[in-house]
Coordinates of C-alpha atoms and ligand atoms in Angstrom, one line a residue:
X1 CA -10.1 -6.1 -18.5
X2 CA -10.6 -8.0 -14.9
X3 CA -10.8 -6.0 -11.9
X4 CA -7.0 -5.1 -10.7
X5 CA -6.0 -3.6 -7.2
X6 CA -5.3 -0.2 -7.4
X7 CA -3.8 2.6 -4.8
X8 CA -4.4 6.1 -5.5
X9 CA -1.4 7.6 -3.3
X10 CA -3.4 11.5 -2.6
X11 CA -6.4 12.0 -1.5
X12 CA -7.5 15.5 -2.9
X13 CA -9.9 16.3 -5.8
X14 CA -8.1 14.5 -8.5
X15 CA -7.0 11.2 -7.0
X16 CA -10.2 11.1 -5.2
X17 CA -11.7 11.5 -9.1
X18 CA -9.8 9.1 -10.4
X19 CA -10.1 6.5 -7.5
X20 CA -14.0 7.0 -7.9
X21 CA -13.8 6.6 -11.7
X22 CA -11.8 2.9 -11.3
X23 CA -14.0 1.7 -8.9
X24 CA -16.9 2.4 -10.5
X25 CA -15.8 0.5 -13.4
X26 CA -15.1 -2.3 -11.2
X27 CA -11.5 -2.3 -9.8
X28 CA -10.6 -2.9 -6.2
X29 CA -9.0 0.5 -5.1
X30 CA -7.3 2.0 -2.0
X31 CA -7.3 5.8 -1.8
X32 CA -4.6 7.0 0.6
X33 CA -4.0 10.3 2.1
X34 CA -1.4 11.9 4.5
X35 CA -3.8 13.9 6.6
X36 CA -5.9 11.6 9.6
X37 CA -9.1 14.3 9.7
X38 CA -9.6 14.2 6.1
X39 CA -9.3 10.6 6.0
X40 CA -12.1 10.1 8.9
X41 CA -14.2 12.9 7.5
X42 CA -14.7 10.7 3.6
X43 CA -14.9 7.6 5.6
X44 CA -18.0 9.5 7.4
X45 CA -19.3 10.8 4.7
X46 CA -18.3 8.0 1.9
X47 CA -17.7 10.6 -0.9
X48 CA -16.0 14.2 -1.1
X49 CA -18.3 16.7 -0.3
X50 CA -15.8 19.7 -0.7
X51 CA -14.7 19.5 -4.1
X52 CA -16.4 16.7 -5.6
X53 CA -20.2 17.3 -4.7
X54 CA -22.7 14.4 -5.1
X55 CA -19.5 11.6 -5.7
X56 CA -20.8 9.0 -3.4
X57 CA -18.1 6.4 -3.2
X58 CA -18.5 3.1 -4.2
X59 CA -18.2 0.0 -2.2
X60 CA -14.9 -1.1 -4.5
X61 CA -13.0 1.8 -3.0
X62 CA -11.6 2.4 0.5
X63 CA -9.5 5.5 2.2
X64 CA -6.8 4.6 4.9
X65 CA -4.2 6.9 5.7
X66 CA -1.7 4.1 6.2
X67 CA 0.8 4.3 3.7
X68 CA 3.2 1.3 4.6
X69 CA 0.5 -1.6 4.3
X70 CA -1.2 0.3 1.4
X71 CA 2.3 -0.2 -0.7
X72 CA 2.8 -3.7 0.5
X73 CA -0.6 -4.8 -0.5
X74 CA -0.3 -3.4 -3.9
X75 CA 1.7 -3.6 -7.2
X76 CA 0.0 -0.6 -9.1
X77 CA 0.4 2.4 -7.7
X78 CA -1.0 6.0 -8.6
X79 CA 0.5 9.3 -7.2
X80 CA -1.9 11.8 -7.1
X81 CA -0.3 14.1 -4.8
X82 CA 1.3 17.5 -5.6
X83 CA 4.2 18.3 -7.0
X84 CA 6.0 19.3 -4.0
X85 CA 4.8 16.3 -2.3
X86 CA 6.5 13.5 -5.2
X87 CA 9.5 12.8 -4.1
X88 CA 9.0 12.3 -0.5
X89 CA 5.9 10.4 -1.3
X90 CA 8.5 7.9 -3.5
X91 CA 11.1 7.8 -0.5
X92 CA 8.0 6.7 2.0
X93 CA 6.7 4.3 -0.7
X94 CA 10.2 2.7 -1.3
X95 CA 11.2 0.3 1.6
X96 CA 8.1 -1.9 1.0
X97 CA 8.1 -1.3 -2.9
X98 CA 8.2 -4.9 -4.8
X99 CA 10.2 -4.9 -8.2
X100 CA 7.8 -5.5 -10.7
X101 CA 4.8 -2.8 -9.0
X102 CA 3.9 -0.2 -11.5
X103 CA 4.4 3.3 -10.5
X104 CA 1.7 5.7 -12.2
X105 CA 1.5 9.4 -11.6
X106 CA -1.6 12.0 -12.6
X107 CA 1.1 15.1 -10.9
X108 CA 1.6 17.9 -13.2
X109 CA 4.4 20.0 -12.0
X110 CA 8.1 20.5 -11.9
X111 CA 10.5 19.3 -8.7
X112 CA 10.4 22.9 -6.5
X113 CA 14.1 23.9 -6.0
X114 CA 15.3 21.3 -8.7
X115 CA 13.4 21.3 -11.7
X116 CA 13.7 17.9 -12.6
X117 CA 10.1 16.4 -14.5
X118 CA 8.3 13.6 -12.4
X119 CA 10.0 10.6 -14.4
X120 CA 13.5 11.6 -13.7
X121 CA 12.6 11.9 -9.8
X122 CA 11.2 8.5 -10.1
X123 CA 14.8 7.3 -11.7
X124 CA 16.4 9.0 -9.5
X125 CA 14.8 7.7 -6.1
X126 CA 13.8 4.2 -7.1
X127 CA 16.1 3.0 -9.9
X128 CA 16.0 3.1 -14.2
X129 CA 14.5 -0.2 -14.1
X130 CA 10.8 0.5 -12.6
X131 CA 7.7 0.5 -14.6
X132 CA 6.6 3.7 -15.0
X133 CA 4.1 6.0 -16.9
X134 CA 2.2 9.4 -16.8
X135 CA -1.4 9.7 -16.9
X136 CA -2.6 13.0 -18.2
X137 CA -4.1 15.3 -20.4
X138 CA -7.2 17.5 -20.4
X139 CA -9.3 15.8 -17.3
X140 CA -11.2 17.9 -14.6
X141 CA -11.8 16.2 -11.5
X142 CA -15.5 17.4 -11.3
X143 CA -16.0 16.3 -14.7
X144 CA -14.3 12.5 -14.2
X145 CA -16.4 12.2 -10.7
X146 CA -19.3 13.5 -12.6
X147 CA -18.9 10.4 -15.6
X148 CA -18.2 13.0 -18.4
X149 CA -16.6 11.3 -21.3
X150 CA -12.8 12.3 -20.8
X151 CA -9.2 11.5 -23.8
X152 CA -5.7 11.2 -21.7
X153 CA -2.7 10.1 -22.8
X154 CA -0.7 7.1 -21.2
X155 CA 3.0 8.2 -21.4
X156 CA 6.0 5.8 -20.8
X157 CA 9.3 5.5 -22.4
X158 CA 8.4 2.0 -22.1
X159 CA 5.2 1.3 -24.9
X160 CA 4.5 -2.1 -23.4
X161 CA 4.3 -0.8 -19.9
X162 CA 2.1 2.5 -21.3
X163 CA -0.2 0.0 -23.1
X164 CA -0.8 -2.3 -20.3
X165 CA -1.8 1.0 -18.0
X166 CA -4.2 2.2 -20.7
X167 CA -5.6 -1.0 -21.3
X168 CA -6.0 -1.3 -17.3
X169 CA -7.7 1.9 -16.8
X170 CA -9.3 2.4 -19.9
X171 CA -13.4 2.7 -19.9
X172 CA -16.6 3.8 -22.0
X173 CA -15.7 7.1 -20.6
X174 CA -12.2 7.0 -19.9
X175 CA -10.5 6.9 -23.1
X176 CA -6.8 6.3 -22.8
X177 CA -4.2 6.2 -25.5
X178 CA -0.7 4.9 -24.8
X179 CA 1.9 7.0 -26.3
X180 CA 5.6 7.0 -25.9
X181 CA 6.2 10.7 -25.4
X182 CA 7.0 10.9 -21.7
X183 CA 8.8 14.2 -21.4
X184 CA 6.5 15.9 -23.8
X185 CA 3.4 14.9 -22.0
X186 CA 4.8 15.9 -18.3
X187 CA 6.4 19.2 -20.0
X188 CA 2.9 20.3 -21.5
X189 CA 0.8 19.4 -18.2
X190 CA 3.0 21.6 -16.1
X191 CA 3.7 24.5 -18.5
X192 CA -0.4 24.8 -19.3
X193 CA -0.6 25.7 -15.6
X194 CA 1.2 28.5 -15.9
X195 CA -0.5 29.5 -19.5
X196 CA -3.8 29.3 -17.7
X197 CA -2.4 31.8 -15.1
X198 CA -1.6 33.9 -17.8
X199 CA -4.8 33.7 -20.1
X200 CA -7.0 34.1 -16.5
X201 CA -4.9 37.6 -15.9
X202 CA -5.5 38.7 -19.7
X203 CA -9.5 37.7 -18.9
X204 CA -9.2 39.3 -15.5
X205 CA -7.5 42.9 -17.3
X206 CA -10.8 42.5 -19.3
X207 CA -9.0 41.8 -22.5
X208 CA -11.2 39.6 -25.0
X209 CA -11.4 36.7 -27.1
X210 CA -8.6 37.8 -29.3
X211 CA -6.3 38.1 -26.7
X212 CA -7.3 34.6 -25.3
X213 CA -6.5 33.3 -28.3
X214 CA -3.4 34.9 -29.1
X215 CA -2.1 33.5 -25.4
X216 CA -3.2 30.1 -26.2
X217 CA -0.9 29.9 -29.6
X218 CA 2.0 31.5 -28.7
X219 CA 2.0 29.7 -25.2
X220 CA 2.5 26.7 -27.1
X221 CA 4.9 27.9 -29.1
X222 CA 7.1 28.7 -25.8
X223 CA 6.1 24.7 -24.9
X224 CA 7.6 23.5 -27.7
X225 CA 10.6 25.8 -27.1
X226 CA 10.9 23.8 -23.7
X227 CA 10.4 20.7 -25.5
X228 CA 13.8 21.3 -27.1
X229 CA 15.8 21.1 -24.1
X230 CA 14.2 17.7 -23.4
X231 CA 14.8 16.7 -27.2
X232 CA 11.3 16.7 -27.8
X233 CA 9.8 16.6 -31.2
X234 CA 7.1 19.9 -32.0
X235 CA 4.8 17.1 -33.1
X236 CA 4.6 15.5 -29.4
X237 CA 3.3 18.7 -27.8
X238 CA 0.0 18.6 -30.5
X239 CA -2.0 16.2 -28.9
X240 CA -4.3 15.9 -25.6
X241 CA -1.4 15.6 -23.0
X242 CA 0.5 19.5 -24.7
X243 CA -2.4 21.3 -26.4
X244 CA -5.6 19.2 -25.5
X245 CA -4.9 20.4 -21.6
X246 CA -3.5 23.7 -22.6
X247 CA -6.5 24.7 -24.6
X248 CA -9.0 23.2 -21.4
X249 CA -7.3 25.1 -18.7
X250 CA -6.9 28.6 -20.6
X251 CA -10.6 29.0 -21.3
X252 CA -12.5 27.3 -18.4
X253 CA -12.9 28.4 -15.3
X254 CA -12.8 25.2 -13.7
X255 CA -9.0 25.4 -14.1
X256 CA -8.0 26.8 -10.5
X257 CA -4.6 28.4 -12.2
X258 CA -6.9 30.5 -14.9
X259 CA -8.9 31.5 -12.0
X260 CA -6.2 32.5 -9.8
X261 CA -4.9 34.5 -12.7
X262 CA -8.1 36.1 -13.5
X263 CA -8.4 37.2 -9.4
X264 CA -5.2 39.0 -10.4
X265 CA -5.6 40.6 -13.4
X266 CA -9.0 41.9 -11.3
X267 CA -6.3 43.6 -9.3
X268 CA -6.2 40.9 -6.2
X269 CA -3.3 40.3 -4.3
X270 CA -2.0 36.9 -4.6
X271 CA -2.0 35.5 -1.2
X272 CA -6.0 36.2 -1.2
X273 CA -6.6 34.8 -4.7
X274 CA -4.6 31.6 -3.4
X275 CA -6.6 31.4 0.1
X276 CA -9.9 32.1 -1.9
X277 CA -8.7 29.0 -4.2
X278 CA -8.2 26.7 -1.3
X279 CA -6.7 23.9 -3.4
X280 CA -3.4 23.5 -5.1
X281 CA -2.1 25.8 -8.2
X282 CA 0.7 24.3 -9.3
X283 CA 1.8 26.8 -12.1
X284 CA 2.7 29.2 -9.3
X285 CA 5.7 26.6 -8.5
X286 CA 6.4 25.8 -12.3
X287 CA 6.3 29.4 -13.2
X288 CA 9.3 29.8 -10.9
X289 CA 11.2 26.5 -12.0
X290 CA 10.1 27.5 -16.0
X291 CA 11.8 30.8 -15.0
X292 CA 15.6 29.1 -13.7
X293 CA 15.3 26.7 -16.7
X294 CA 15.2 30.2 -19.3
X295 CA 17.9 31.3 -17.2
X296 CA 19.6 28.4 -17.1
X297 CA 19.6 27.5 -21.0
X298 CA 19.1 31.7 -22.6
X299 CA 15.7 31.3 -23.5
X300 CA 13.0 33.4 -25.0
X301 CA 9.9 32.4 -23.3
X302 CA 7.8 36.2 -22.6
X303 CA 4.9 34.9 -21.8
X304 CA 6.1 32.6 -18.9
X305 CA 8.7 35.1 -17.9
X306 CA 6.1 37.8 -17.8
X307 CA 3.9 35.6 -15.3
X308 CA 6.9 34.7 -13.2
X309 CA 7.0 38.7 -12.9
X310 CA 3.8 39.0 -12.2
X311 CA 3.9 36.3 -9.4
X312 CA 7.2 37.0 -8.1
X313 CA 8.4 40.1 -8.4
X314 CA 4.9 42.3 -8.2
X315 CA 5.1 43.8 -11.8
X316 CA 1.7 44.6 -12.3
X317 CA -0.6 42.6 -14.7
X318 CA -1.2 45.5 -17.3
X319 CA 2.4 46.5 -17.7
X320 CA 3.3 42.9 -18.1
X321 CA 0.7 42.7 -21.2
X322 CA 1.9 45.8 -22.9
X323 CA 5.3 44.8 -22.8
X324 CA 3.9 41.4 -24.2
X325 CA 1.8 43.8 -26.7
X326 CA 5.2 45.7 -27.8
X327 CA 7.3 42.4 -28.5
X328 CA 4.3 40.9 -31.0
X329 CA 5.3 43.9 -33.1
X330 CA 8.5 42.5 -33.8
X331 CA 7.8 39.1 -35.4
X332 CA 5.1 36.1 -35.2
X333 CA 7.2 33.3 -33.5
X334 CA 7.5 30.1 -35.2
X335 CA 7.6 26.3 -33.9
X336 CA 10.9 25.4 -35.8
Ligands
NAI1 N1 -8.0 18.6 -10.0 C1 -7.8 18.4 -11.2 O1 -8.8 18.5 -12.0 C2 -6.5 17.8 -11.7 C3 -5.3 17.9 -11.0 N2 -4.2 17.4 -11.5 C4 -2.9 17.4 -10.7 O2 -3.1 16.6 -9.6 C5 -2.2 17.0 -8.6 C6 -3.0 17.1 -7.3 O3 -4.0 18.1 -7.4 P1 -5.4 18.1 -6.8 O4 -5.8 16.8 -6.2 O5 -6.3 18.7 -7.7 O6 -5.1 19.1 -5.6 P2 -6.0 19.4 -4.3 O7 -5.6 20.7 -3.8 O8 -7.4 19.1 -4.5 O9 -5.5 18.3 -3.3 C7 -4.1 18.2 -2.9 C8 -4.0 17.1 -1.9 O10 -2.6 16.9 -1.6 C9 -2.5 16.6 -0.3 N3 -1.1 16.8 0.2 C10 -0.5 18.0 0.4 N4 0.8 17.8 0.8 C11 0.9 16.4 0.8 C12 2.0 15.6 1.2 N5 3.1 16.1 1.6 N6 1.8 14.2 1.1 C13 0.6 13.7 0.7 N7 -0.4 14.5 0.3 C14 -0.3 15.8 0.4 C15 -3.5 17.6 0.4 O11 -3.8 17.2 1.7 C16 -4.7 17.5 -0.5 O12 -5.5 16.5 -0.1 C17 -1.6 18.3 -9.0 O13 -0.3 18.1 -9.5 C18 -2.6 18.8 -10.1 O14 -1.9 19.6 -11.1 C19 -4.1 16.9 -12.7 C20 -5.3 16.8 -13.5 C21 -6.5 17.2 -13.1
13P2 O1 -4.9 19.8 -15.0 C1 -6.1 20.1 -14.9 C2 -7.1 19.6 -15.9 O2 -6.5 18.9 -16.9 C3 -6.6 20.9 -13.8 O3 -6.2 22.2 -14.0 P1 -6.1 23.2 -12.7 O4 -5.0 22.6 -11.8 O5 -5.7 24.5 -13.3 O6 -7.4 23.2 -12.1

């Protein structure tokens, strides 16, 4: 594949990972971020030295914090910034947006207030027409900066567009697979967020293996039960994009959501387990929009409800898990 010019639009761990990762393998890339400081501070240092240790930057990338000329000069774009940050990130992109630019995202989240899944934001704020697709799937930062072999889907409703984003980004240790299950993909990368919450607060009560376990199954069972509303088939939630990510962030502690769930579960309040975080945990936001969605269409999701409670409305961790433990009496639940 020759080299392509690339923005990565966020400039924290993950789309500083992924920048590095591209330009390593050779492609020009612009790595943009909304905050001056931080901007100056990687140019002085040429890598990330708060979350990506030892990642020196190589000389195929550069960070800017202009956003205007960055979109202008570009026709393959990559959001990396939270989920709270997408759409206004979109409207700021638009006015210098050409027609044919690809619009990538690595987000994994739900619109705060809305709910709506990355893909229909895009729709919604730049037309049906643009080329789109999700990257994602089970992908640490640390791990991607570091060159450790790493599977992700490429999801686009459009195969042709999803292929030619693979193909684009694919290397030895990249491994990208294009796959036409858009919502799927974007619904399992934000609900394992709040599943990793949950399965750190069962570690964090001291509950073992079993329990881990147990968490991890039925959690995706509750996915697919999402999936429905979306018209999504079971199938689409089996691979690296639905359980691939669920099963990375429930048992390692990389995953800042199980770790902000096991500072619970230790008993911590959740404004110090977020502040001793420091970065972004987005399945405190989905568990809320996961939460109106139940509401909203009468489901039966205890797991995600239970950590909504947890988060939200102070029930503590251990009489969340027994009620959990009573309602397993009643009957194994079942993907159809
Ligand atoms: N870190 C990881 O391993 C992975 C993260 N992700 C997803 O990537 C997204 C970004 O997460 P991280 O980079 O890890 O978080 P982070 O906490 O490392 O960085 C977040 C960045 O977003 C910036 N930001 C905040 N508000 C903004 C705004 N209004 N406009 C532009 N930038 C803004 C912050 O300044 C910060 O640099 C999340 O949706 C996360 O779920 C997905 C896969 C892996
Ligand atoms: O999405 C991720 C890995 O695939 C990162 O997970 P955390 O946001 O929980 O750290």
């Amino acid at each position: 594949m020759s080299p392509k010019k690339i923005a990565v639009l966020g400039a924290g761990s993950w789309g500083t990972a992924m920048a590095v990762m591209m330009a390593r393998a050779g492609h020009h890339i612009t790595l943009w971020g909304h905050n001056p400081s931080h901007i100056k501070q990687l140019k002085i240092d040429n890598s990330n030295v708060e979350f990506l240790p030892g990642t020196d930057f190589p000389s195929t990338l550069s960070v800017t914090d202009q956003l205007e000329e960055t979109v202008e000069e570009h026709d393959f774009l990559m959001l990396a910034v939270p989920s709270h940050a997408f759409r206004q990130t979109l409207l700021k992109c638009k006015p210098q947006l050409k027609k044919d630019t690809i619009v990538s995202w690595i987000t994994k989240g739900f619109e705060t207030g809305t709910g709506l899944l990355a893909h229909e934001i895009v729709i919604e704020t730049l037309g049906k027409d643009t080329k789109l697709a999700l990257i994602s799937g089970p992908s640490f930062a640390l791990e991607v900066a570091d060159n450790l072999p790493t599977a992700v889907v490429v999801a686009s409703t459009d195969i042709e567009v999803a292929t030619e984003v693979a193909d684009i980004i694919r290397n030895a240790n990249f491994l990208t697979f294009p796959t036409k299950h858009l919502a799927s993909a974007e619904i399992g990368g934000a609900m394992k967020n709040i599943l990793a919450i949950a399965a750190g607060i069962s570690d964090g009560l001291g509950y073992g293996a079993n329990a881990r376990a147990a968490l991890i199954t039925l959690g995706l069972t509750e996915m697919v039960q999402l999936g429905h509303v979306y018209n999504c088939s079971e199938s689409s939630f089996l691979g690296l994009a639905g359980v691939g990510d669920l099963v990375l962030t429930c048992t390692d502690n990389q995953s800042r959501n199980r770790r902000l769930g096991l500072q619970l579960g230790q008993g911590k309040k959740i404004d110090d387990a977020k502040q001793t975080i420091g970065q972004e945990v987005e399945g405190i936001h989905a568990a809320r929009e996961v939460h109106a969605i139940c509401e909203k269409w009468s489901l039966d999701m205890p797991i995600c409800i239970q950590t909504y409670r947890i988060l939200y409305e102070g029930l503590a961790p251990d009489v969340a898990v027994r009620y959990l433990l009573s309602r397993a009496q009643l009957a194994e639940p079942q993907l159809d």
